[in-house]
Amino acid sequence: GEHHAGQHAANLLAAGENLRILERVLAREEHTSQETLEIYLKDQITGLEAVLSYTAFYDFDVITKNVKVKNGGTEKINIKRIMSSTVYLFGEGFDMVHLEGNWGKERNIQRRKIINGEMSIDSKYGGSSHGHSPFIAMARSNADENNGEVYAQALVYSGNHKTQIEATLHKLGNTEVTVGQKELKQRR
């Protein structure tokens, strides 16, 4: 496989050891307006199971994804991080667009050029808020409200969340965008 320099989408611990999910099974379900692909993953040693579910809606340019994790074993599993989505953008010239604000001034559009290195937006409030919405768009620099190439992601839940952008434009020419649950530091 290829070398992965970015953040891993999941960090799960069982008895202090990092887990790797070994077995993969695909299932497909089709309806008149949508199609769902489910990828079933299972670690044979611990019994940890995960289902990655992708639904494409025919009438819209929308793909939804969700992750379900189940402990099918007897050992305690510590979920340190589980991200809902990782998207790779190829080439340069993208801006990060997100929404921030405060009481009475919600949803202010913030737009910044994506440059080499890491950028992130997160919320530690325990819920989505006007401070930082769990929404991110990656837009070509020349894109506006009516025209242009734009890729957006939004979490549909309220909780601690994090969006991380890691650009390696100088080396690999791509940008990795990861969205999901914010990793919390352990309390003492």
PDB file of C-alpha atoms in Angstrom:
ATOM      1  CA  GLY A   1       0.000   0.000   0.000  1.00  0.00           C
ATOM      2  CA  GLU A   2       0.832   3.651  -0.121  1.00  0.00           C
ATOM      3  CA  HIS A   3       2.455   5.549   2.720  1.00  0.00           C
ATOM      4  CA  HIS A   4      -0.141   7.451   4.772  1.00  0.00           C
ATOM      5  CA  ALA A   5       1.335  10.558   6.388  1.00  0.00           C
ATOM      6  CA  GLY A   6      -1.940  12.050   7.663  1.00  0.00           C
ATOM      7  CA  GLN A   7      -4.121  11.424  10.700  1.00  0.00           C
ATOM      8  CA  HIS A   8      -5.742   8.005  10.980  1.00  0.00           C
ATOM      9  CA  ALA A   9      -9.541   8.065  10.912  1.00  0.00           C
ATOM     10  CA  ALA A  10      -9.830   5.743  13.921  1.00  0.00           C
ATOM     11  CA  ASN A  11      -7.770   5.135  17.022  1.00  0.00           C
ATOM     12  CA  LEU A  12      -9.119   2.258  19.097  1.00  0.00           C
ATOM     13  CA  LEU A  13      -7.394   0.558  22.013  1.00  0.00           C
ATOM     14  CA  ALA A  14      -7.988  -2.859  23.565  1.00  0.00           C
ATOM     15  CA  ALA A  15      -5.888  -3.810  26.579  1.00  0.00           C
ATOM     16  CA  GLY A  16      -3.475  -1.032  25.626  1.00  0.00           C
ATOM     17  CA  GLU A  17      -2.879  -2.332  22.090  1.00  0.00           C
ATOM     18  CA  ASN A  18      -3.860  -0.549  18.850  1.00  0.00           C
ATOM     19  CA  LEU A  19      -6.346  -2.585  16.831  1.00  0.00           C
ATOM     20  CA  ARG A  20      -6.320  -3.437  13.156  1.00  0.00           C
ATOM     21  CA  ILE A  21      -9.512  -4.584  11.532  1.00  0.00           C
ATOM     22  CA  LEU A  22      -8.796  -7.560   9.313  1.00  0.00           C
ATOM     23  CA  GLU A  23     -11.923  -8.979   7.692  1.00  0.00           C
ATOM     24  CA  ARG A  24     -13.901  -6.962   5.121  1.00  0.00           C
ATOM     25  CA  VAL A  25     -17.338  -7.827   3.711  1.00  0.00           C
ATOM     26  CA  LEU A  26     -19.347  -5.713   1.231  1.00  0.00           C
ATOM     27  CA  ALA A  27     -23.140  -5.438   1.037  1.00  0.00           C
ATOM     28  CA  ARG A  28     -25.212  -3.352  -1.376  1.00  0.00           C
ATOM     29  CA  GLU A  29     -28.783  -2.099  -1.124  1.00  0.00           C
ATOM     30  CA  GLU A  30     -30.578  -0.240  -3.914  1.00  0.00           C
ATOM     31  CA  HIS A  31     -33.757   1.876  -3.841  1.00  0.00           C
ATOM     32  CA  THR A  32     -35.363   4.012  -6.544  1.00  0.00           C
ATOM     33  CA  SER A  33     -33.790   7.291  -5.345  1.00  0.00           C
ATOM     34  CA  GLN A  34     -30.691   6.092  -3.529  1.00  0.00           C
ATOM     35  CA  GLU A  35     -28.114   3.347  -3.219  1.00  0.00           C
ATOM     36  CA  THR A  36     -26.282   2.252  -0.067  1.00  0.00           C
ATOM     37  CA  LEU A  37     -22.976   0.436   0.208  1.00  0.00           C
ATOM     38  CA  GLU A  38     -22.072  -1.064   3.580  1.00  0.00           C
ATOM     39  CA  ILE A  39     -18.599  -2.288   4.423  1.00  0.00           C
ATOM     40  CA  TYR A  40     -18.494  -4.657   7.388  1.00  0.00           C
ATOM     41  CA  LEU A  41     -15.198  -4.848   9.255  1.00  0.00           C
ATOM     42  CA  LYS A  42     -14.314  -7.243  12.056  1.00  0.00           C
ATOM     43  CA  ASP A  43     -11.218  -7.836  14.136  1.00  0.00           C
ATOM     44  CA  GLN A  44     -11.015 -11.613  14.613  1.00  0.00           C
ATOM     45  CA  ILE A  45      -8.953 -11.370  17.802  1.00  0.00           C
ATOM     46  CA  THR A  46     -11.015  -8.876  19.834  1.00  0.00           C
ATOM     47  CA  GLY A  47     -14.421  -9.232  18.161  1.00  0.00           C
ATOM     48  CA  LEU A  48     -14.588  -5.480  17.486  1.00  0.00           C
ATOM     49  CA  GLU A  49     -16.969  -4.775  14.590  1.00  0.00           C
ATOM     50  CA  ALA A  50     -17.443  -1.666  12.469  1.00  0.00           C
ATOM     51  CA  VAL A  51     -19.885  -0.855   9.683  1.00  0.00           C
ATOM     52  CA  LEU A  52     -19.075   1.925   7.219  1.00  0.00           C
ATOM     53  CA  SER A  53     -22.265   2.925   5.418  1.00  0.00           C
ATOM     54  CA  TYR A  54     -22.272   5.128   2.286  1.00  0.00           C
ATOM     55  CA  THR A  55     -25.531   6.287   0.664  1.00  0.00           C
ATOM     56  CA  ALA A  56     -25.606   8.058  -2.715  1.00  0.00           C
ATOM     57  CA  PHE A  57     -28.769  10.028  -3.501  1.00  0.00           C
ATOM     58  CA  TYR A  58     -29.584   9.963  -7.234  1.00  0.00           C
ATOM     59  CA  ASP A  59     -31.537  13.237  -7.311  1.00  0.00           C
ATOM     60  CA  PHE A  60     -28.816  15.272  -5.548  1.00  0.00           C
ATOM     61  CA  ASP A  61     -25.039  15.511  -5.545  1.00  0.00           C
ATOM     62  CA  VAL A  62     -24.995  14.085  -2.011  1.00  0.00           C
ATOM     63  CA  ILE A  63     -23.260  11.125  -0.417  1.00  0.00           C
ATOM     64  CA  THR A  64     -23.873  10.425   3.249  1.00  0.00           C
ATOM     65  CA  LYS A  65     -21.608   8.307   5.400  1.00  0.00           C
ATOM     66  CA  ASN A  66     -21.913   6.949   8.888  1.00  0.00           C
ATOM     67  CA  VAL A  67     -19.803   4.718  11.079  1.00  0.00           C
ATOM     68  CA  LYS A  68     -21.141   2.218  13.609  1.00  0.00           C
ATOM     69  CA  VAL A  69     -18.806   0.469  16.042  1.00  0.00           C
ATOM     70  CA  LYS A  70     -19.805  -2.514  18.185  1.00  0.00           C
ATOM     71  CA  ASN A  71     -17.760  -4.373  20.750  1.00  0.00           C
ATOM     72  CA  GLY A  72     -18.507  -8.002  19.925  1.00  0.00           C
ATOM     73  CA  GLY A  73     -15.860  -9.266  22.347  1.00  0.00           C
ATOM     74  CA  THR A  74     -15.424  -9.468  26.091  1.00  0.00           C
ATOM     75  CA  GLU A  75     -12.585  -6.964  26.556  1.00  0.00           C
ATOM     76  CA  LYS A  76     -13.152  -3.270  27.144  1.00  0.00           C
ATOM     77  CA  ILE A  77     -12.463  -1.158  24.024  1.00  0.00           C
ATOM     78  CA  ASN A  78     -11.400   2.478  24.404  1.00  0.00           C
ATOM     79  CA  ILE A  79     -12.413   4.648  21.444  1.00  0.00           C
ATOM     80  CA  LYS A  80      -9.887   7.471  21.463  1.00  0.00           C
ATOM     81  CA  ARG A  81     -10.914   8.865  18.095  1.00  0.00           C
ATOM     82  CA  ILE A  82     -13.333   7.906  15.352  1.00  0.00           C
ATOM     83  CA  MET A  83     -13.695  10.234  12.415  1.00  0.00           C
ATOM     84  CA  SER A  84     -16.739  10.148  10.185  1.00  0.00           C
ATOM     85  CA  SER A  85     -15.101  11.013   6.912  1.00  0.00           C
ATOM     86  CA  THR A  86     -11.792  11.489   5.139  1.00  0.00           C
ATOM     87  CA  VAL A  87     -11.758  13.098   1.706  1.00  0.00           C
ATOM     88  CA  TYR A  88      -8.741  13.647  -0.536  1.00  0.00           C
ATOM     89  CA  LEU A  89      -8.551  16.645  -2.853  1.00  0.00           C
ATOM     90  CA  PHE A  90      -5.951  16.582  -5.593  1.00  0.00           C
ATOM     91  CA  GLY A  91      -4.189  19.680  -6.840  1.00  0.00           C
ATOM     92  CA  GLU A  92      -3.700  23.159  -5.475  1.00  0.00           C
ATOM     93  CA  GLY A  93      -5.946  26.193  -5.355  1.00  0.00           C
ATOM     94  CA  PHE A  94      -8.501  25.284  -2.664  1.00  0.00           C
ATOM     95  CA  ASP A  95      -9.846  27.521   0.088  1.00  0.00           C
ATOM     96  CA  MET A  96     -11.281  26.355   3.407  1.00  0.00           C
ATOM     97  CA  VAL A  97     -14.720  27.826   4.124  1.00  0.00           C
ATOM     98  CA  HIS A  98     -16.289  27.444   7.568  1.00  0.00           C
ATOM     99  CA  LEU A  99     -18.902  29.145   9.725  1.00  0.00           C
ATOM    100  CA  GLU A 100     -18.213  30.808  13.059  1.00  0.00           C
ATOM    101  CA  GLY A 101     -19.899  33.378  15.225  1.00  0.00           C
ATOM    102  CA  ASN A 102     -21.341  34.122  18.603  1.00  0.00           C
ATOM    103  CA  TRP A 103     -24.700  34.902  20.133  1.00  0.00           C
ATOM    104  CA  GLY A 104     -26.786  37.009  17.758  1.00  0.00           C
ATOM    105  CA  LYS A 105     -24.090  36.842  15.055  1.00  0.00           C
ATOM    106  CA  GLU A 106     -24.256  33.220  13.966  1.00  0.00           C
ATOM    107  CA  ARG A 107     -22.931  31.687  10.756  1.00  0.00           C
ATOM    108  CA  ASN A 108     -20.290  34.233   9.705  1.00  0.00           C
ATOM    109  CA  ILE A 109     -18.485  32.931   6.637  1.00  0.00           C
ATOM    110  CA  GLN A 110     -14.733  32.532   7.092  1.00  0.00           C
ATOM    111  CA  ARG A 111     -12.626  31.767   4.031  1.00  0.00           C
ATOM    112  CA  ARG A 112      -8.892  30.995   4.063  1.00  0.00           C
ATOM    113  CA  LYS A 113      -6.474  29.687   1.459  1.00  0.00           C
ATOM    114  CA  ILE A 114      -5.345  26.118   2.155  1.00  0.00           C
ATOM    115  CA  ILE A 115      -1.569  26.104   2.441  1.00  0.00           C
ATOM    116  CA  ASN A 116       1.015  23.416   3.245  1.00  0.00           C
ATOM    117  CA  GLY A 117       0.688  22.022   6.746  1.00  0.00           C
ATOM    118  CA  GLU A 118      -2.245  21.489   9.104  1.00  0.00           C
ATOM    119  CA  MET A 119      -5.328  23.595   9.749  1.00  0.00           C
ATOM    120  CA  SER A 120      -8.173  22.638  12.066  1.00  0.00           C
ATOM    121  CA  ILE A 121     -11.498  23.799  13.454  1.00  0.00           C
ATOM    122  CA  ASP A 122     -13.026  22.206  16.517  1.00  0.00           C
ATOM    123  CA  SER A 123     -15.528  22.538  19.315  1.00  0.00           C
ATOM    124  CA  LYS A 124     -14.984  21.449  22.890  1.00  0.00           C
ATOM    125  CA  TYR A 125     -18.386  22.621  24.167  1.00  0.00           C
ATOM    126  CA  GLY A 126     -19.979  19.184  24.094  1.00  0.00           C
ATOM    127  CA  GLY A 127     -22.379  20.251  21.381  1.00  0.00           C
ATOM    128  CA  SER A 128     -22.571  22.074  18.091  1.00  0.00           C
ATOM    129  CA  SER A 129     -22.782  25.803  18.583  1.00  0.00           C
ATOM    130  CA  HIS A 130     -22.676  29.189  16.959  1.00  0.00           C
ATOM    131  CA  GLY A 131     -18.950  29.291  17.845  1.00  0.00           C
ATOM    132  CA  HIS A 132     -17.953  26.689  15.251  1.00  0.00           C
ATOM    133  CA  SER A 133     -20.473  24.802  13.178  1.00  0.00           C
ATOM    134  CA  PRO A 134     -19.585  21.187  12.222  1.00  0.00           C
ATOM    135  CA  PHE A 135     -19.531  22.282   8.563  1.00  0.00           C
ATOM    136  CA  ILE A 136     -16.607  22.707   6.175  1.00  0.00           C
ATOM    137  CA  ALA A 137     -16.369  23.453   2.474  1.00  0.00           C
ATOM    138  CA  MET A 138     -13.310  23.215   0.279  1.00  0.00           C
ATOM    139  CA  ALA A 139     -13.780  25.583  -2.631  1.00  0.00           C
ATOM    140  CA  ARG A 140     -11.571  26.351  -5.593  1.00  0.00           C
ATOM    141  CA  SER A 141     -10.172  29.847  -5.158  1.00  0.00           C
ATOM    142  CA  ASN A 142     -12.298  31.149  -8.049  1.00  0.00           C
ATOM    143  CA  ALA A 143     -15.561  29.527  -6.808  1.00  0.00           C
ATOM    144  CA  ASP A 144     -18.425  31.663  -5.512  1.00  0.00           C
ATOM    145  CA  GLU A 145     -22.029  31.064  -4.406  1.00  0.00           C
ATOM    146  CA  ASN A 146     -23.214  30.375  -7.952  1.00  0.00           C
ATOM    147  CA  ASN A 147     -20.293  28.844  -9.851  1.00  0.00           C
ATOM    148  CA  GLY A 148     -17.223  26.752  -9.289  1.00  0.00           C
ATOM    149  CA  GLU A 149     -15.914  23.559  -7.774  1.00  0.00           C
ATOM    150  CA  VAL A 150     -16.895  23.102  -4.103  1.00  0.00           C
ATOM    151  CA  TYR A 151     -16.809  20.026  -1.847  1.00  0.00           C
ATOM    152  CA  ALA A 152     -18.615  20.269   1.487  1.00  0.00           C
ATOM    153  CA  GLN A 153     -18.959  18.103   4.576  1.00  0.00           C
ATOM    154  CA  ALA A 154     -21.239  18.521   7.565  1.00  0.00           C
ATOM    155  CA  LEU A 155     -21.741  16.410  10.651  1.00  0.00           C
ATOM    156  CA  VAL A 156     -25.357  15.727  11.470  1.00  0.00           C
ATOM    157  CA  TYR A 157     -25.110  15.441  15.236  1.00  0.00           C
ATOM    158  CA  SER A 158     -24.377  17.642  18.189  1.00  0.00           C
ATOM    159  CA  GLY A 159     -21.188  16.897  20.052  1.00  0.00           C
ATOM    160  CA  ASN A 160     -17.503  17.635  20.258  1.00  0.00           C
ATOM    161  CA  HIS A 161     -16.266  17.784  16.697  1.00  0.00           C
ATOM    162  CA  LYS A 162     -13.108  18.422  14.740  1.00  0.00           C
ATOM    163  CA  THR A 163     -12.271  19.171  11.140  1.00  0.00           C
ATOM    164  CA  GLN A 164      -8.628  18.699  10.242  1.00  0.00           C
ATOM    165  CA  ILE A 165      -7.053  19.713   6.959  1.00  0.00           C
ATOM    166  CA  GLU A 166      -3.579  18.483   6.116  1.00  0.00           C
ATOM    167  CA  ALA A 167      -2.059  19.736   2.880  1.00  0.00           C
ATOM    168  CA  THR A 168       1.079  18.280   1.321  1.00  0.00           C
ATOM    169  CA  LEU A 169       0.949  20.383  -1.811  1.00  0.00           C
ATOM    170  CA  HIS A 170       4.721  20.695  -2.198  1.00  0.00           C
ATOM    171  CA  LYS A 171       5.336  16.945  -1.988  1.00  0.00           C
ATOM    172  CA  LEU A 172       2.259  14.929  -2.953  1.00  0.00           C
ATOM    173  CA  GLY A 173       0.023  17.636  -4.425  1.00  0.00           C
ATOM    174  CA  ASN A 174      -3.015  16.736  -2.356  1.00  0.00           C
ATOM    175  CA  THR A 175      -5.082  17.801   0.631  1.00  0.00           C
ATOM    176  CA  GLU A 176      -6.626  15.436   3.201  1.00  0.00           C
ATOM    177  CA  VAL A 177      -9.797  16.623   4.965  1.00  0.00           C
ATOM    178  CA  THR A 178     -10.933  14.624   8.007  1.00  0.00           C
ATOM    179  CA  VAL A 179     -14.173  15.340   9.890  1.00  0.00           C
ATOM    180  CA  GLY A 180     -15.521  13.668  13.021  1.00  0.00           C
ATOM    181  CA  GLN A 181     -15.472  13.306  16.788  1.00  0.00           C
ATOM    182  CA  LYS A 182     -12.861  15.399  18.551  1.00  0.00           C
ATOM    183  CA  GLU A 183     -10.326  13.340  20.456  1.00  0.00           C
ATOM    184  CA  LEU A 184     -10.629  14.255  24.120  1.00  0.00           C
ATOM    185  CA  LYS A 185      -7.774  14.173  26.550  1.00  0.00           C
ATOM    186  CA  GLN A 186      -8.162  11.619  29.355  1.00  0.00           C
ATOM    187  CA  ARG A 187      -9.117  13.012  32.748  1.00  0.00           C
ATOM    188  CA  ARG A 188      -6.978  12.144  35.739  1.00  0.00           C
TER     189      ARG A 188
END
